[in-house]
């Protein structure tokens, strides 16, 4: 009996007020569900291809700023890459780190080689080991000119 008395003591919600609270609760739950689905689909969706393409091509600079027989060291994050212009028609891009102990290579314009200052290793313009302890050739990158601008493909 005491339970019935306490139930009856609670004020009865009017039908309009009850409907409004149900609508408000449903709206909040719906928004939460949409947000949850958005998070899940964002996680499962692969990254945009436009940004990944932009990250794979580096503009080195104008071709006229790189004279024949010269080289330019380009940074890709923490990874150095040498862009070399051996003659009027060609460009070469090679990894700038020795395959032996990961020392940053130096360009020798007279010998036309990339030299390791740590252990006297040397690489030719194709990335092949000429001398020293490096166990393998350098990674070669694709490089091209478009409208007089050097573009390095790092993919």
mmCIF file of the C-alpha atoms, coordinates in Angstrom:
data_MODEL
# 
_entry.id   MODEL 
# 
loop_
_atom_site.group_PDB 
_atom_site.id 
_atom_site.type_symbol 
_atom_site.label_atom_id 
_atom_site.label_alt_id 
_atom_site.label_comp_id 
_atom_site.label_asym_id 
_atom_site.label_entity_id 
_atom_site.label_seq_id 
_atom_site.pdbx_PDB_ins_code 
_atom_site.Cartn_x 
_atom_site.Cartn_y 
_atom_site.Cartn_z 
_atom_site.occupancy 
_atom_site.B_iso_or_equiv 
_atom_site.pdbx_formal_charge 
_atom_site.auth_seq_id 
_atom_site.auth_comp_id 
_atom_site.auth_asym_id 
_atom_site.auth_atom_id 
_atom_site.pdbx_PDB_model_num 
ATOM 1   C CA . UNK A 1 1   ? 0.000  0.000  0.000   1.00 0.00 ? 1   UNK A CA 1 
ATOM 2   C CA . UNK A 1 2   ? 2.834  2.346  0.831   1.00 0.00 ? 2   UNK A CA 1 
ATOM 3   C CA . UNK A 1 3   ? 4.217  1.830  -2.696  1.00 0.00 ? 3   UNK A CA 1 
ATOM 4   C CA . UNK A 1 4   ? 0.927  2.790  -4.263  1.00 0.00 ? 4   UNK A CA 1 
ATOM 5   C CA . UNK A 1 5   ? 0.861  5.951  -2.205  1.00 0.00 ? 5   UNK A CA 1 
ATOM 6   C CA . UNK A 1 6   ? 4.323  7.030  -3.380  1.00 0.00 ? 6   UNK A CA 1 
ATOM 7   C CA . UNK A 1 7   ? 3.470  6.260  -7.008  1.00 0.00 ? 7   UNK A CA 1 
ATOM 8   C CA . UNK A 1 8   ? 0.366  8.345  -6.796  1.00 0.00 ? 8   UNK A CA 1 
ATOM 9   C CA . UNK A 1 9   ? 2.303  11.174 -5.143  1.00 0.00 ? 9   UNK A CA 1 
ATOM 10  C CA . UNK A 1 10  ? 4.471  11.622 -8.276  1.00 0.00 ? 10  UNK A CA 1 
ATOM 11  C CA . UNK A 1 11  ? 3.062  14.201 -10.665 1.00 0.00 ? 11  UNK A CA 1 
ATOM 12  C CA . UNK A 1 12  ? 1.774  12.765 -13.911 1.00 0.00 ? 12  UNK A CA 1 
ATOM 13  C CA . UNK A 1 13  ? 3.495  14.119 -17.041 1.00 0.00 ? 13  UNK A CA 1 
ATOM 14  C CA . UNK A 1 14  ? 1.199  15.608 -19.570 1.00 0.00 ? 14  UNK A CA 1 
ATOM 15  C CA . UNK A 1 15  ? 1.060  13.841 -22.964 1.00 0.00 ? 15  UNK A CA 1 
ATOM 16  C CA . UNK A 1 16  ? 2.648  16.836 -24.693 1.00 0.00 ? 16  UNK A CA 1 
ATOM 17  C CA . UNK A 1 17  ? 5.511  16.984 -22.239 1.00 0.00 ? 17  UNK A CA 1 
ATOM 18  C CA . UNK A 1 18  ? 6.075  13.205 -22.431 1.00 0.00 ? 18  UNK A CA 1 
ATOM 19  C CA . UNK A 1 19  ? 6.142  13.354 -26.246 1.00 0.00 ? 19  UNK A CA 1 
ATOM 20  C CA . UNK A 1 20  ? 8.636  16.252 -26.152 1.00 0.00 ? 20  UNK A CA 1 
ATOM 21  C CA . UNK A 1 21  ? 11.006 14.341 -23.817 1.00 0.00 ? 21  UNK A CA 1 
ATOM 22  C CA . UNK A 1 22  ? 10.753 11.231 -26.014 1.00 0.00 ? 22  UNK A CA 1 
ATOM 23  C CA . UNK A 1 23  ? 11.524 13.326 -29.100 1.00 0.00 ? 23  UNK A CA 1 
ATOM 24  C CA . UNK A 1 24  ? 14.480 15.031 -27.350 1.00 0.00 ? 24  UNK A CA 1 
ATOM 25  C CA . UNK A 1 25  ? 15.926 11.688 -26.159 1.00 0.00 ? 25  UNK A CA 1 
ATOM 26  C CA . UNK A 1 26  ? 15.499 10.163 -29.635 1.00 0.00 ? 26  UNK A CA 1 
ATOM 27  C CA . UNK A 1 27  ? 17.197 13.191 -31.216 1.00 0.00 ? 27  UNK A CA 1 
ATOM 28  C CA . UNK A 1 28  ? 20.218 12.958 -28.920 1.00 0.00 ? 28  UNK A CA 1 
ATOM 29  C CA . UNK A 1 29  ? 20.550 9.214  -29.492 1.00 0.00 ? 29  UNK A CA 1 
ATOM 30  C CA . UNK A 1 30  ? 20.255 9.725  -33.255 1.00 0.00 ? 30  UNK A CA 1 
ATOM 31  C CA . UNK A 1 31  ? 23.003 12.362 -33.246 1.00 0.00 ? 31  UNK A CA 1 
ATOM 32  C CA . UNK A 1 32  ? 25.215 10.092 -31.187 1.00 0.00 ? 32  UNK A CA 1 
ATOM 33  C CA . UNK A 1 33  ? 24.587 7.226  -33.632 1.00 0.00 ? 33  UNK A CA 1 
ATOM 34  C CA . UNK A 1 34  ? 25.423 9.398  -36.668 1.00 0.00 ? 34  UNK A CA 1 
ATOM 35  C CA . UNK A 1 35  ? 28.634 10.538 -34.980 1.00 0.00 ? 35  UNK A CA 1 
ATOM 36  C CA . UNK A 1 36  ? 29.569 6.950  -34.146 1.00 0.00 ? 36  UNK A CA 1 
ATOM 37  C CA . UNK A 1 37  ? 28.976 5.824  -37.743 1.00 0.00 ? 37  UNK A CA 1 
ATOM 38  C CA . UNK A 1 38  ? 31.048 8.766  -39.057 1.00 0.00 ? 38  UNK A CA 1 
ATOM 39  C CA . UNK A 1 39  ? 33.986 7.790  -36.810 1.00 0.00 ? 39  UNK A CA 1 
ATOM 40  C CA . UNK A 1 40  ? 33.801 4.144  -37.908 1.00 0.00 ? 40  UNK A CA 1 
ATOM 41  C CA . UNK A 1 41  ? 33.616 4.963  -41.645 1.00 0.00 ? 41  UNK A CA 1 
ATOM 42  C CA . UNK A 1 42  ? 36.467 7.497  -41.321 1.00 0.00 ? 42  UNK A CA 1 
ATOM 43  C CA . UNK A 1 43  ? 38.605 4.819  -39.719 1.00 0.00 ? 43  UNK A CA 1 
ATOM 44  C CA . UNK A 1 44  ? 37.814 2.182  -42.358 1.00 0.00 ? 44  UNK A CA 1 
ATOM 45  C CA . UNK A 1 45  ? 38.105 4.468  -45.392 1.00 0.00 ? 45  UNK A CA 1 
ATOM 46  C CA . UNK A 1 46  ? 41.533 4.622  -47.119 1.00 0.00 ? 46  UNK A CA 1 
ATOM 47  C CA . UNK A 1 47  ? 43.316 7.994  -47.150 1.00 0.00 ? 47  UNK A CA 1 
ATOM 48  C CA . UNK A 1 48  ? 42.589 10.463 -49.934 1.00 0.00 ? 48  UNK A CA 1 
ATOM 49  C CA . UNK A 1 49  ? 44.631 9.732  -53.027 1.00 0.00 ? 49  UNK A CA 1 
ATOM 50  C CA . UNK A 1 50  ? 45.253 13.421 -53.819 1.00 0.00 ? 50  UNK A CA 1 
ATOM 51  C CA . UNK A 1 51  ? 47.311 14.008 -50.677 1.00 0.00 ? 51  UNK A CA 1 
ATOM 52  C CA . UNK A 1 52  ? 49.299 10.805 -51.119 1.00 0.00 ? 52  UNK A CA 1 
ATOM 53  C CA . UNK A 1 53  ? 50.131 11.772 -54.731 1.00 0.00 ? 53  UNK A CA 1 
ATOM 54  C CA . UNK A 1 54  ? 51.282 15.214 -53.625 1.00 0.00 ? 54  UNK A CA 1 
ATOM 55  C CA . UNK A 1 55  ? 53.575 13.635 -51.049 1.00 0.00 ? 55  UNK A CA 1 
ATOM 56  C CA . UNK A 1 56  ? 55.178 11.385 -53.679 1.00 0.00 ? 56  UNK A CA 1 
ATOM 57  C CA . UNK A 1 57  ? 56.374 14.198 -55.969 1.00 0.00 ? 57  UNK A CA 1 
ATOM 58  C CA . UNK A 1 58  ? 58.881 16.800 -54.819 1.00 0.00 ? 58  UNK A CA 1 
ATOM 59  C CA . UNK A 1 59  ? 59.579 19.952 -56.808 1.00 0.00 ? 59  UNK A CA 1 
ATOM 60  C CA . UNK A 1 60  ? 63.356 20.362 -56.770 1.00 0.00 ? 60  UNK A CA 1 
ATOM 61  C CA . UNK A 1 61  ? 63.539 23.688 -58.572 1.00 0.00 ? 61  UNK A CA 1 
ATOM 62  C CA . UNK A 1 62  ? 64.182 25.115 -62.036 1.00 0.00 ? 62  UNK A CA 1 
ATOM 63  C CA . UNK A 1 63  ? 66.375 23.058 -64.351 1.00 0.00 ? 63  UNK A CA 1 
ATOM 64  C CA . UNK A 1 64  ? 68.457 26.141 -65.155 1.00 0.00 ? 64  UNK A CA 1 
ATOM 65  C CA . UNK A 1 65  ? 69.479 26.359 -61.462 1.00 0.00 ? 65  UNK A CA 1 
ATOM 66  C CA . UNK A 1 66  ? 71.224 22.968 -61.693 1.00 0.00 ? 66  UNK A CA 1 
ATOM 67  C CA . UNK A 1 67  ? 74.207 23.309 -64.051 1.00 0.00 ? 67  UNK A CA 1 
ATOM 68  C CA . UNK A 1 68  ? 75.609 20.325 -65.961 1.00 0.00 ? 68  UNK A CA 1 
ATOM 69  C CA . UNK A 1 69  ? 77.996 18.302 -63.782 1.00 0.00 ? 69  UNK A CA 1 
ATOM 70  C CA . UNK A 1 70  ? 76.446 19.590 -60.548 1.00 0.00 ? 70  UNK A CA 1 
ATOM 71  C CA . UNK A 1 71  ? 74.225 17.935 -57.950 1.00 0.00 ? 71  UNK A CA 1 
ATOM 72  C CA . UNK A 1 72  ? 71.699 19.103 -55.381 1.00 0.00 ? 72  UNK A CA 1 
ATOM 73  C CA . UNK A 1 73  ? 70.850 17.419 -52.101 1.00 0.00 ? 73  UNK A CA 1 
ATOM 74  C CA . UNK A 1 74  ? 67.080 17.323 -51.541 1.00 0.00 ? 74  UNK A CA 1 
ATOM 75  C CA . UNK A 1 75  ? 65.524 16.467 -48.196 1.00 0.00 ? 75  UNK A CA 1 
ATOM 76  C CA . UNK A 1 76  ? 62.442 14.260 -47.991 1.00 0.00 ? 76  UNK A CA 1 
ATOM 77  C CA . UNK A 1 77  ? 61.697 14.412 -44.302 1.00 0.00 ? 77  UNK A CA 1 
ATOM 78  C CA . UNK A 1 78  ? 64.839 12.923 -42.777 1.00 0.00 ? 78  UNK A CA 1 
ATOM 79  C CA . UNK A 1 79  ? 65.828 11.140 -45.994 1.00 0.00 ? 79  UNK A CA 1 
ATOM 80  C CA . UNK A 1 80  ? 68.382 12.906 -48.239 1.00 0.00 ? 80  UNK A CA 1 
ATOM 81  C CA . UNK A 1 81  ? 68.226 12.350 -52.007 1.00 0.00 ? 81  UNK A CA 1 
ATOM 82  C CA . UNK A 1 82  ? 70.848 13.505 -54.534 1.00 0.00 ? 82  UNK A CA 1 
ATOM 83  C CA . UNK A 1 83  ? 69.590 14.947 -57.825 1.00 0.00 ? 83  UNK A CA 1 
ATOM 84  C CA . UNK A 1 84  ? 72.447 15.005 -60.327 1.00 0.00 ? 84  UNK A CA 1 
ATOM 85  C CA . UNK A 1 85  ? 72.662 16.518 -63.807 1.00 0.00 ? 85  UNK A CA 1 
ATOM 86  C CA . UNK A 1 86  ? 75.423 14.527 -65.555 1.00 0.00 ? 86  UNK A CA 1 
ATOM 87  C CA . UNK A 1 87  ? 74.819 16.093 -68.981 1.00 0.00 ? 87  UNK A CA 1 
ATOM 88  C CA . UNK A 1 88  ? 72.514 18.487 -70.800 1.00 0.00 ? 88  UNK A CA 1 
ATOM 89  C CA . UNK A 1 89  ? 69.798 15.859 -71.463 1.00 0.00 ? 89  UNK A CA 1 
ATOM 90  C CA . UNK A 1 90  ? 69.735 13.663 -68.340 1.00 0.00 ? 90  UNK A CA 1 
ATOM 91  C CA . UNK A 1 91  ? 68.954 13.843 -64.649 1.00 0.00 ? 91  UNK A CA 1 
ATOM 92  C CA . UNK A 1 92  ? 69.699 11.164 -62.065 1.00 0.00 ? 92  UNK A CA 1 
ATOM 93  C CA . UNK A 1 93  ? 68.249 10.849 -58.553 1.00 0.00 ? 93  UNK A CA 1 
ATOM 94  C CA . UNK A 1 94  ? 69.878 8.547  -55.999 1.00 0.00 ? 94  UNK A CA 1 
ATOM 95  C CA . UNK A 1 95  ? 69.437 7.892  -52.304 1.00 0.00 ? 95  UNK A CA 1 
ATOM 96  C CA . UNK A 1 96  ? 71.794 10.128 -50.347 1.00 0.00 ? 96  UNK A CA 1 
ATOM 97  C CA . UNK A 1 97  ? 72.580 7.595  -47.626 1.00 0.00 ? 97  UNK A CA 1 
ATOM 98  C CA . UNK A 1 98  ? 75.292 4.928  -47.831 1.00 0.00 ? 98  UNK A CA 1 
ATOM 99  C CA . UNK A 1 99  ? 74.020 1.355  -47.743 1.00 0.00 ? 99  UNK A CA 1 
ATOM 100 C CA . UNK A 1 100 ? 76.832 0.359  -45.385 1.00 0.00 ? 100 UNK A CA 1 
ATOM 101 C CA . UNK A 1 101 ? 76.518 2.462  -42.208 1.00 0.00 ? 101 UNK A CA 1 
ATOM 102 C CA . UNK A 1 102 ? 73.906 5.014  -43.326 1.00 0.00 ? 102 UNK A CA 1 
ATOM 103 C CA . UNK A 1 103 ? 76.284 7.972  -43.594 1.00 0.00 ? 103 UNK A CA 1 
ATOM 104 C CA . UNK A 1 104 ? 75.134 10.897 -45.740 1.00 0.00 ? 104 UNK A CA 1 
ATOM 105 C CA . UNK A 1 105 ? 76.983 10.810 -49.069 1.00 0.00 ? 105 UNK A CA 1 
ATOM 106 C CA . UNK A 1 106 ? 78.988 13.655 -50.619 1.00 0.00 ? 106 UNK A CA 1 
ATOM 107 C CA . UNK A 1 107 ? 78.993 14.573 -54.325 1.00 0.00 ? 107 UNK A CA 1 
ATOM 108 C CA . UNK A 1 108 ? 82.401 14.588 -56.023 1.00 0.00 ? 108 UNK A CA 1 
ATOM 109 C CA . UNK A 1 109 ? 81.937 16.621 -59.201 1.00 0.00 ? 109 UNK A CA 1 
ATOM 110 C CA . UNK A 1 110 ? 85.414 15.842 -60.584 1.00 0.00 ? 110 UNK A CA 1 
ATOM 111 C CA . UNK A 1 111 ? 85.104 12.063 -60.236 1.00 0.00 ? 111 UNK A CA 1 
ATOM 112 C CA . UNK A 1 112 ? 81.318 12.164 -60.816 1.00 0.00 ? 112 UNK A CA 1 
ATOM 113 C CA . UNK A 1 113 ? 80.726 9.864  -57.852 1.00 0.00 ? 113 UNK A CA 1 
ATOM 114 C CA . UNK A 1 114 ? 78.861 9.864  -54.572 1.00 0.00 ? 114 UNK A CA 1 
ATOM 115 C CA . UNK A 1 115 ? 81.404 9.255  -51.807 1.00 0.00 ? 115 UNK A CA 1 
ATOM 116 C CA . UNK A 1 116 ? 80.881 8.000  -48.273 1.00 0.00 ? 116 UNK A CA 1 
ATOM 117 C CA . UNK A 1 117 ? 82.918 10.061 -45.827 1.00 0.00 ? 117 UNK A CA 1 
ATOM 118 C CA . UNK A 1 118 ? 82.774 7.351  -43.141 1.00 0.00 ? 118 UNK A CA 1 
ATOM 119 C CA . UNK A 1 119 ? 84.356 4.266  -44.737 1.00 0.00 ? 119 UNK A CA 1 
ATOM 120 C CA . UNK A 1 120 ? 85.600 5.369  -48.171 1.00 0.00 ? 120 UNK A CA 1 
ATOM 121 C CA . UNK A 1 121 ? 82.751 3.821  -50.106 1.00 0.00 ? 121 UNK A CA 1 
ATOM 122 C CA . UNK A 1 122 ? 81.884 5.233  -53.532 1.00 0.00 ? 122 UNK A CA 1 
ATOM 123 C CA . UNK A 1 123 ? 78.966 4.927  -55.940 1.00 0.00 ? 123 UNK A CA 1 
ATOM 124 C CA . UNK A 1 124 ? 78.670 5.720  -59.647 1.00 0.00 ? 124 UNK A CA 1 
ATOM 125 C CA . UNK A 1 125 ? 75.843 7.631  -61.357 1.00 0.00 ? 125 UNK A CA 1 
ATOM 126 C CA . UNK A 1 126 ? 73.783 4.443  -61.605 1.00 0.00 ? 126 UNK A CA 1 
ATOM 127 C CA . UNK A 1 127 ? 74.067 3.871  -57.860 1.00 0.00 ? 127 UNK A CA 1 
ATOM 128 C CA . UNK A 1 128 ? 76.415 0.897  -58.258 1.00 0.00 ? 128 UNK A CA 1 
ATOM 129 C CA . UNK A 1 129 ? 79.152 0.327  -55.669 1.00 0.00 ? 129 UNK A CA 1 
ATOM 130 C CA . UNK A 1 130 ? 82.575 1.331  -57.033 1.00 0.00 ? 130 UNK A CA 1 
ATOM 131 C CA . UNK A 1 131 ? 84.657 0.688  -53.929 1.00 0.00 ? 131 UNK A CA 1 
ATOM 132 C CA . UNK A 1 132 ? 84.501 0.218  -50.185 1.00 0.00 ? 132 UNK A CA 1 
ATOM 133 C CA . UNK A 1 133 ? 82.320 -1.849 -47.874 1.00 0.00 ? 133 UNK A CA 1 
ATOM 134 C CA . UNK A 1 134 ? 78.753 -0.916 -49.019 1.00 0.00 ? 134 UNK A CA 1 
ATOM 135 C CA . UNK A 1 135 ? 76.863 -4.209 -49.499 1.00 0.00 ? 135 UNK A CA 1 
ATOM 136 C CA . UNK A 1 136 ? 74.441 -3.044 -52.194 1.00 0.00 ? 136 UNK A CA 1 
ATOM 137 C CA . UNK A 1 137 ? 73.707 -0.306 -54.712 1.00 0.00 ? 137 UNK A CA 1 
ATOM 138 C CA . UNK A 1 138 ? 71.855 2.902  -53.936 1.00 0.00 ? 138 UNK A CA 1 
ATOM 139 C CA . UNK A 1 139 ? 68.128 3.209  -54.497 1.00 0.00 ? 139 UNK A CA 1 
ATOM 140 C CA . UNK A 1 140 ? 67.381 5.102  -57.692 1.00 0.00 ? 140 UNK A CA 1 
ATOM 141 C CA . UNK A 1 141 ? 64.433 7.486  -57.982 1.00 0.00 ? 141 UNK A CA 1 
ATOM 142 C CA . UNK A 1 142 ? 62.564 8.615  -61.062 1.00 0.00 ? 142 UNK A CA 1 
ATOM 143 C CA . UNK A 1 143 ? 63.186 12.251 -61.930 1.00 0.00 ? 143 UNK A CA 1 
ATOM 144 C CA . UNK A 1 144 ? 61.788 14.335 -64.780 1.00 0.00 ? 144 UNK A CA 1 
ATOM 145 C CA . UNK A 1 145 ? 61.417 17.898 -65.996 1.00 0.00 ? 145 UNK A CA 1 
ATOM 146 C CA . UNK A 1 146 ? 58.074 19.533 -66.662 1.00 0.00 ? 146 UNK A CA 1 
ATOM 147 C CA . UNK A 1 147 ? 57.973 23.053 -68.051 1.00 0.00 ? 147 UNK A CA 1 
ATOM 148 C CA . UNK A 1 148 ? 61.564 23.636 -66.978 1.00 0.00 ? 148 UNK A CA 1 
ATOM 149 C CA . UNK A 1 149 ? 60.931 22.439 -63.414 1.00 0.00 ? 149 UNK A CA 1 
ATOM 150 C CA . UNK A 1 150 ? 62.629 19.348 -61.899 1.00 0.00 ? 150 UNK A CA 1 
ATOM 151 C CA . UNK A 1 151 ? 60.183 16.861 -60.336 1.00 0.00 ? 151 UNK A CA 1 
ATOM 152 C CA . UNK A 1 152 ? 61.404 14.004 -58.139 1.00 0.00 ? 152 UNK A CA 1 
ATOM 153 C CA . UNK A 1 153 ? 59.153 10.952 -57.754 1.00 0.00 ? 153 UNK A CA 1 
ATOM 154 C CA . UNK A 1 154 ? 59.716 9.351  -54.369 1.00 0.00 ? 154 UNK A CA 1 
ATOM 155 C CA . UNK A 1 155 ? 57.061 6.619  -54.486 1.00 0.00 ? 155 UNK A CA 1 
# 
